[in-house]
Amino acid sequence: MLTKKAGEWLELSVPRDWEGLTIEDILKNAWSMPKQMIHQLRMEKGVRLNGESIYWNTPLAHNDKLRVHLFIEEDYGVQPEYIPELNILFEDDHLLIANKPPRMDTHPNEENQLGTLANAIAYHFQANGVFTKVRHIHRLDRDTTGAVIFAKHKLASAILDRRLEKREIKRTYLALVHGIIKQKKGTIDAAIGRDRHHPTRRRVSQRGQKAITTFKVVQTFVNKKMTLVELELLTGRTHQIRVHMSHLGYPLAGDTLYGGQPIVPRQALHAARISLEHPLTNEKINCEAPFLDHPPIFDNLLV
């Protein structure tokens, strides 16, 4: 689908498979736009067809020019801060995927906090004349590195949130764990809840939230008694991979909260790849996130 940003408007050519549908069909069904957004667009005459405001039940024709008032100026929601480590993997008018370094929060956890990935994204937006709220679609633990998705407007955020919930965004992680895993691949289906004996720790609990992780062994290191594992999240619980691998008896290297040994300065967990369909154009996006540790922790251990 051909789209372009025209000031505060998204302009697109109606594709053949939308022919005969109405504006209401597109907003409600094709995009599943939140009701509040639909109401606002209706009140503000924020949809135009071939340059005119029309009734929303008008059938669309192939190659009609549809405009939607989408790029509304907003406060960033966090304080912009220049952080030279910002590593952008993908960006267009609708979303941004960044590679989060270690020892950095995804977003502020308290008022006026600086030094987070969200602060760096806000500065990047500001420097490029983009005035929109910084919206993370998911997050990574402070000491987990790798790919994080940010939406650049409300519609992209709503679509990506829904796709994440429906498991349509594929997130692939690499972890280095203690022990030799003999099972080549498997699925961990174990609910996760809070540990009432510790303020931040989670644990496998029948009363917890459903949590599913798949894994496969990439490489074993017999002399080091360690295994490199590739994992995919089918749910997004706090500390999910760390809790699940510890529960199996294979805690992550460096993850002292869940039984790992401090042989590296952080838990050896990296969000290595992310795959999704673009929220507006439906093109396939595949991002590989390179390791960012200096000195490298995976490379040092894999010698």
Short mmCIF file of C-alpha atoms in Angstrom, two decimals:
data_model
loop_
_atom_site.label_atom_id
_atom_site.label_comp_id
_atom_site.label_asym_id
_atom_site.label_seq_id
_atom_site.Cartn_x
_atom_site.Cartn_y
_atom_site.Cartn_z
CA MET A 1 0.00 0.00 0.00
CA LEU A 2 1.38 3.40 -1.00
CA THR A 3 1.34 5.90 1.85
CA LYS A 4 3.02 9.25 2.49
CA LYS A 5 3.04 11.91 5.18
CA ALA A 6 1.61 15.23 4.05
CA GLY A 7 2.09 17.61 6.97
CA GLU A 8 -0.22 16.38 9.72
CA TRP A 9 -2.07 14.09 7.31
CA LEU A 10 -1.50 10.51 6.21
CA GLU A 11 -2.21 10.22 2.51
CA LEU A 12 -2.70 6.86 0.81
CA SER A 13 -3.91 5.49 -2.48
CA VAL A 14 -6.84 3.13 -1.96
CA PRO A 15 -5.63 -0.39 -2.86
CA ARG A 16 -7.73 -2.68 -5.04
CA ASP A 17 -8.76 -4.89 -2.12
CA TRP A 18 -10.36 -1.86 -0.39
CA GLU A 19 -12.55 -1.05 -3.41
CA GLY A 20 -16.22 -0.90 -2.39
CA LEU A 21 -15.42 -0.56 1.30
CA THR A 22 -16.35 2.62 3.15
CA ILE A 23 -14.25 4.94 5.31
CA GLU A 24 -16.03 3.48 8.33
CA ASP A 25 -15.04 -0.04 7.21
CA ILE A 26 -11.38 0.98 6.98
CA LEU A 27 -11.23 2.74 10.34
CA LYS A 28 -13.24 0.15 12.30
CA ASN A 29 -12.28 -3.11 10.62
CA ALA A 30 -9.10 -2.79 8.54
CA TRP A 31 -7.31 -0.70 11.19
CA SER A 32 -9.43 -1.49 14.30
CA MET A 33 -9.05 2.15 15.27
CA PRO A 34 -10.00 2.90 18.91
CA LYS A 35 -13.49 4.39 19.32
CA GLN A 36 -12.11 7.57 20.86
CA MET A 37 -9.92 8.21 17.79
CA ILE A 38 -12.83 7.54 15.43
CA HIS A 39 -15.03 9.97 17.37
CA GLN A 40 -12.33 12.65 17.29
CA LEU A 41 -11.80 12.26 13.54
CA ARG A 42 -15.53 12.47 12.93
CA MET A 43 -15.93 15.61 15.07
CA GLU A 44 -12.92 17.34 13.50
CA LYS A 45 -13.64 16.23 9.91
CA GLY A 46 -10.30 14.46 10.03
CA VAL A 47 -10.86 12.20 7.00
CA ARG A 48 -10.92 13.41 3.41
CA LEU A 49 -11.43 11.61 0.14
CA ASN A 50 -9.89 13.16 -2.97
CA GLY A 51 -9.53 16.43 -1.05
CA GLU A 52 -13.12 16.63 0.21
CA SER A 53 -14.93 15.82 3.45
CA ILE A 54 -17.53 13.19 2.56
CA TYR A 55 -19.99 10.87 4.27
CA TRP A 56 -18.19 7.93 5.82
CA ASN A 57 -20.54 5.41 4.17
CA THR A 58 -19.36 6.41 0.67
CA PRO A 59 -17.83 3.40 -1.17
CA LEU A 60 -14.15 3.79 -2.02
CA ALA A 61 -12.74 3.31 -5.52
CA HIS A 62 -9.33 1.93 -6.48
CA ASN A 63 -6.64 4.66 -6.42
CA ASP A 64 -8.84 7.18 -4.59
CA LYS A 65 -6.72 9.49 -2.44
CA LEU A 66 -7.64 9.02 1.21
CA ARG A 67 -6.32 11.46 3.82
CA VAL A 68 -6.47 10.90 7.58
CA HIS A 69 -5.47 13.53 10.17
CA LEU A 70 -2.99 11.32 12.00
CA PHE A 71 0.22 13.21 12.77
CA ILE A 72 -1.05 15.46 15.54
CA GLU A 73 1.55 17.48 17.45
CA GLU A 74 1.97 16.14 21.00
CA ASP A 75 4.25 16.48 23.99
CA TYR A 76 6.96 13.82 24.09
CA GLY A 77 5.85 12.62 27.52
CA VAL A 78 9.51 12.34 28.59
CA GLN A 79 12.35 14.85 28.65
CA PRO A 80 14.49 14.76 25.48
CA GLU A 81 18.11 13.87 26.26
CA TYR A 82 21.04 13.38 23.92
CA ILE A 83 22.41 9.88 24.39
CA PRO A 84 25.12 9.02 21.85
CA GLU A 85 24.56 5.25 22.19
CA LEU A 86 21.18 5.44 20.39
CA ASN A 87 21.20 2.70 17.74
CA ILE A 88 18.21 2.79 15.37
CA LEU A 89 17.47 -0.39 13.42
CA PHE A 90 14.39 0.81 11.49
CA GLU A 91 12.40 4.02 11.20
CA ASP A 92 9.68 5.53 9.04
CA ASP A 93 6.77 7.91 9.67
CA HIS A 94 4.87 5.32 11.72
CA LEU A 95 7.29 3.39 13.90
CA LEU A 96 10.85 3.17 15.13
CA ILE A 97 12.84 0.12 16.27
CA ALA A 98 15.85 0.81 18.48
CA ASN A 99 18.60 -1.43 19.84
CA LYS A 100 18.70 -0.88 23.61
CA PRO A 101 22.14 -0.99 25.23
CA PRO A 102 22.80 -2.56 28.64
CA ARG A 103 22.29 -0.71 31.94
CA MET A 104 19.51 1.44 30.47
CA ASP A 105 15.79 1.44 31.31
CA THR A 106 13.37 1.32 28.39
CA HIS A 107 11.39 4.25 29.83
CA PRO A 108 11.40 6.38 33.00
CA ASN A 109 10.11 4.59 36.09
CA GLU A 110 9.86 7.77 38.14
CA GLU A 111 9.15 11.43 37.42
CA ASN A 112 11.93 13.36 35.66
CA GLN A 113 14.14 10.27 35.30
CA LEU A 114 16.79 10.64 32.60
CA GLY A 115 19.13 8.23 30.86
CA THR A 116 16.43 5.95 29.44
CA LEU A 117 15.89 4.77 25.89
CA ALA A 118 12.68 6.80 25.76
CA ASN A 119 14.64 9.98 26.62
CA ALA A 120 17.02 9.25 23.75
CA ILE A 121 14.13 8.62 21.34
CA ALA A 122 12.51 11.92 22.39
CA TYR A 123 15.75 13.78 21.60
CA HIS A 124 15.98 12.00 18.24
CA PHE A 125 12.40 13.02 17.44
CA GLN A 126 13.08 16.62 18.50
CA ALA A 127 16.26 16.83 16.40
CA ASN A 128 14.31 15.64 13.35
CA GLY A 129 11.33 17.93 13.83
CA VAL A 130 8.95 15.19 14.98
CA PHE A 131 6.60 16.23 17.78
CA THR A 132 4.83 13.15 19.08
CA LYS A 133 4.55 11.18 22.29
CA VAL A 134 7.20 8.48 22.79
CA ARG A 135 5.17 5.25 22.82
CA HIS A 136 6.95 1.97 23.57
CA ILE A 137 5.04 -1.12 22.42
CA HIS A 138 6.96 -3.47 24.71
CA ARG A 139 9.98 -3.12 26.94
CA LEU A 140 13.15 -4.86 28.03
CA ASP A 141 14.67 -5.20 31.49
CA ARG A 142 17.36 -2.67 32.34
CA ASP A 143 20.16 -5.20 31.80
CA THR A 144 18.66 -6.93 28.77
CA THR A 145 19.81 -5.61 25.39
CA GLY A 146 18.22 -5.60 21.96
CA ALA A 147 15.31 -4.55 19.79
CA VAL A 148 12.44 -2.42 21.15
CA ILE A 149 9.51 -1.08 19.07
CA PHE A 150 8.16 2.47 19.43
CA ALA A 151 5.01 3.79 17.69
CA LYS A 152 5.06 7.33 16.30
CA HIS A 153 1.32 8.03 16.47
CA LYS A 154 -1.84 6.76 18.19
CA LEU A 155 -3.05 4.55 15.34
CA ALA A 156 0.27 2.74 14.92
CA SER A 157 0.35 2.26 18.69
CA ALA A 158 -3.17 0.77 18.76
CA ILE A 159 -2.46 -1.60 15.85
CA LEU A 160 0.91 -2.76 17.23
CA ASP A 161 -0.50 -3.23 20.75
CA ARG A 162 -3.20 -5.48 19.30
CA ARG A 163 -0.75 -7.47 17.19
CA LEU A 164 1.54 -7.98 20.17
CA GLU A 165 -1.40 -9.25 22.21
CA LYS A 166 -2.39 -11.62 19.36
CA ARG A 167 1.22 -12.90 19.14
CA GLU A 168 1.68 -11.51 15.62
CA ILE A 169 4.99 -9.83 16.48
CA LYS A 170 7.80 -12.37 16.65
CA ARG A 171 10.53 -11.64 19.20
CA THR A 172 13.61 -13.87 19.21
CA TYR A 173 16.14 -13.79 22.04
CA LEU A 174 19.58 -15.28 22.65
CA ALA A 175 20.56 -16.33 26.16
CA LEU A 176 23.64 -17.96 27.62
CA VAL A 177 22.66 -20.26 30.48
CA HIS A 178 24.45 -22.39 33.05
CA GLY A 179 24.32 -26.13 32.42
CA ILE A 180 24.14 -28.37 29.35
CA ILE A 181 20.59 -28.60 27.98
CA LYS A 182 20.18 -32.03 26.40
CA GLN A 183 16.70 -31.41 25.00
CA LYS A 184 17.25 -29.74 21.62
CA LYS A 185 14.02 -27.74 21.71
CA GLY A 186 10.92 -27.37 23.81
CA THR A 187 8.11 -25.22 25.17
CA ILE A 188 7.90 -23.88 28.71
CA ASP A 189 4.27 -23.33 29.73
CA ALA A 190 4.38 -22.16 33.34
CA ALA A 191 2.40 -19.27 34.86
CA ILE A 192 4.41 -16.49 36.48
CA GLY A 193 3.49 -14.42 39.52
CA ARG A 194 5.15 -12.16 42.06
CA ASP A 195 7.47 -13.58 44.69
CA ARG A 196 5.94 -12.39 47.98
CA HIS A 197 9.34 -12.71 49.69
CA HIS A 198 11.10 -10.28 47.32
CA PRO A 199 9.98 -6.87 45.93
CA THR A 200 11.19 -7.33 42.34
CA ARG A 201 11.57 -11.06 41.82
CA ARG A 202 9.00 -13.20 40.00
CA ARG A 203 8.45 -16.94 40.26
CA VAL A 204 6.54 -19.77 38.62
CA SER A 205 3.16 -19.91 40.35
CA GLN A 206 -0.12 -21.67 39.56
CA ARG A 207 -1.90 -18.48 40.58
CA GLY A 208 0.22 -16.32 38.28
CA GLN A 209 -0.39 -15.09 34.72
CA LYS A 210 -0.11 -17.49 31.80
CA ALA A 211 3.43 -17.48 30.39
CA ILE A 212 4.76 -19.46 27.42
CA THR A 213 8.34 -19.51 26.11
CA THR A 214 9.73 -21.71 23.33
CA PHE A 215 13.43 -22.56 23.17
CA LYS A 216 15.97 -24.38 21.04
CA VAL A 217 19.60 -25.11 21.70
CA VAL A 218 22.00 -23.24 19.42
CA GLN A 219 25.31 -24.47 20.84
CA THR A 220 26.65 -26.25 23.93
CA PHE A 221 29.99 -25.53 25.63
CA VAL A 222 30.89 -28.67 27.52
CA ASN A 223 34.10 -27.30 29.07
CA LYS A 224 32.30 -24.23 30.39
CA LYS A 225 29.13 -26.21 31.26
CA MET A 226 27.02 -23.66 29.42
CA THR A 227 24.45 -23.57 26.61
CA LEU A 228 23.55 -20.87 24.09
CA VAL A 229 19.77 -20.89 23.65
CA GLU A 230 17.42 -19.19 21.19
CA LEU A 231 14.05 -18.31 22.71
CA GLU A 232 10.74 -16.85 21.57
CA LEU A 233 8.15 -15.18 23.78
CA LEU A 234 4.55 -16.18 23.18
CA THR A 235 3.53 -14.01 26.13
CA GLY A 236 5.21 -10.97 27.66
CA ARG A 237 5.50 -11.38 31.42
CA THR A 238 8.03 -9.50 33.54
CA HIS A 239 11.35 -11.43 33.66
CA GLN A 240 9.69 -14.26 31.71
CA ILE A 241 12.77 -15.83 30.10
CA ARG A 242 14.84 -15.40 33.25
CA VAL A 243 12.17 -17.03 35.44
CA HIS A 244 11.44 -19.86 33.01
CA MET A 245 15.06 -20.84 32.43
CA SER A 246 15.82 -20.69 36.15
CA HIS A 247 12.73 -22.84 36.78
CA LEU A 248 14.12 -25.48 34.38
CA GLY A 249 17.41 -25.45 36.29
CA TYR A 250 19.37 -23.44 33.72
CA PRO A 251 19.67 -19.86 35.04
CA LEU A 252 21.12 -17.17 32.80
CA ALA A 253 24.79 -16.34 33.19
CA GLY A 254 25.14 -13.13 35.20
CA ASP A 255 21.54 -13.24 36.45
CA THR A 256 22.18 -13.32 40.19
CA LEU A 257 18.51 -12.56 40.97
CA TYR A 258 17.52 -15.96 39.58
CA GLY A 259 20.49 -18.12 40.48
CA GLY A 260 23.02 -17.24 37.80
CA GLN A 261 26.71 -16.79 38.58
CA PRO A 262 28.22 -13.27 38.20
CA ILE A 263 30.71 -14.31 35.51
CA VAL A 264 29.50 -11.42 33.31
CA PRO A 265 28.36 -7.92 34.37
CA ARG A 266 24.68 -8.46 33.47
CA GLN A 267 22.27 -11.27 32.62
CA ALA A 268 23.34 -12.73 29.27
CA LEU A 269 20.07 -12.03 27.46
CA HIS A 270 19.72 -10.22 24.13
CA ALA A 271 16.62 -9.48 22.00
CA ALA A 272 18.37 -10.44 18.79
CA ARG A 273 15.61 -10.33 16.17
CA ILE A 274 12.16 -8.88 15.72
CA SER A 275 9.74 -9.62 12.87
CA LEU A 276 6.40 -7.97 12.21
CA GLU A 277 4.04 -6.63 9.58
CA HIS A 278 4.06 -2.88 9.21
CA PRO A 279 0.97 -1.47 10.98
CA LEU A 280 -0.14 0.66 7.98
CA THR A 281 1.42 -0.81 4.83
CA ASN A 282 1.58 -4.48 5.97
CA GLU A 283 5.08 -4.85 4.51
CA LYS A 284 7.32 -7.36 6.29
CA ILE A 285 9.87 -5.85 8.66
CA ASN A 286 12.75 -8.00 9.92
CA CYS A 287 15.35 -6.44 12.21
CA GLU A 288 18.58 -7.96 13.49
CA ALA A 289 20.00 -6.27 16.59
CA PRO A 290 23.79 -6.51 16.93
CA PHE A 291 25.38 -7.01 20.36
CA LEU A 292 26.24 -3.72 22.08
CA ASP A 293 28.33 -4.76 25.10
CA HIS A 294 31.85 -3.34 25.48
CA PRO A 295 33.65 -5.56 26.18
CA PRO A 296 31.37 -8.14 24.54
CA ILE A 297 29.94 -10.72 26.93
CA PHE A 298 28.62 -13.28 24.45
CA ASP A 299 31.75 -13.28 22.28
CA ASN A 300 34.06 -13.62 25.27
CA LEU A 301 32.19 -16.66 26.53
CA LEU A 302 31.83 -18.31 23.13
CA VAL A 303 35.56 -18.63 22.47
#
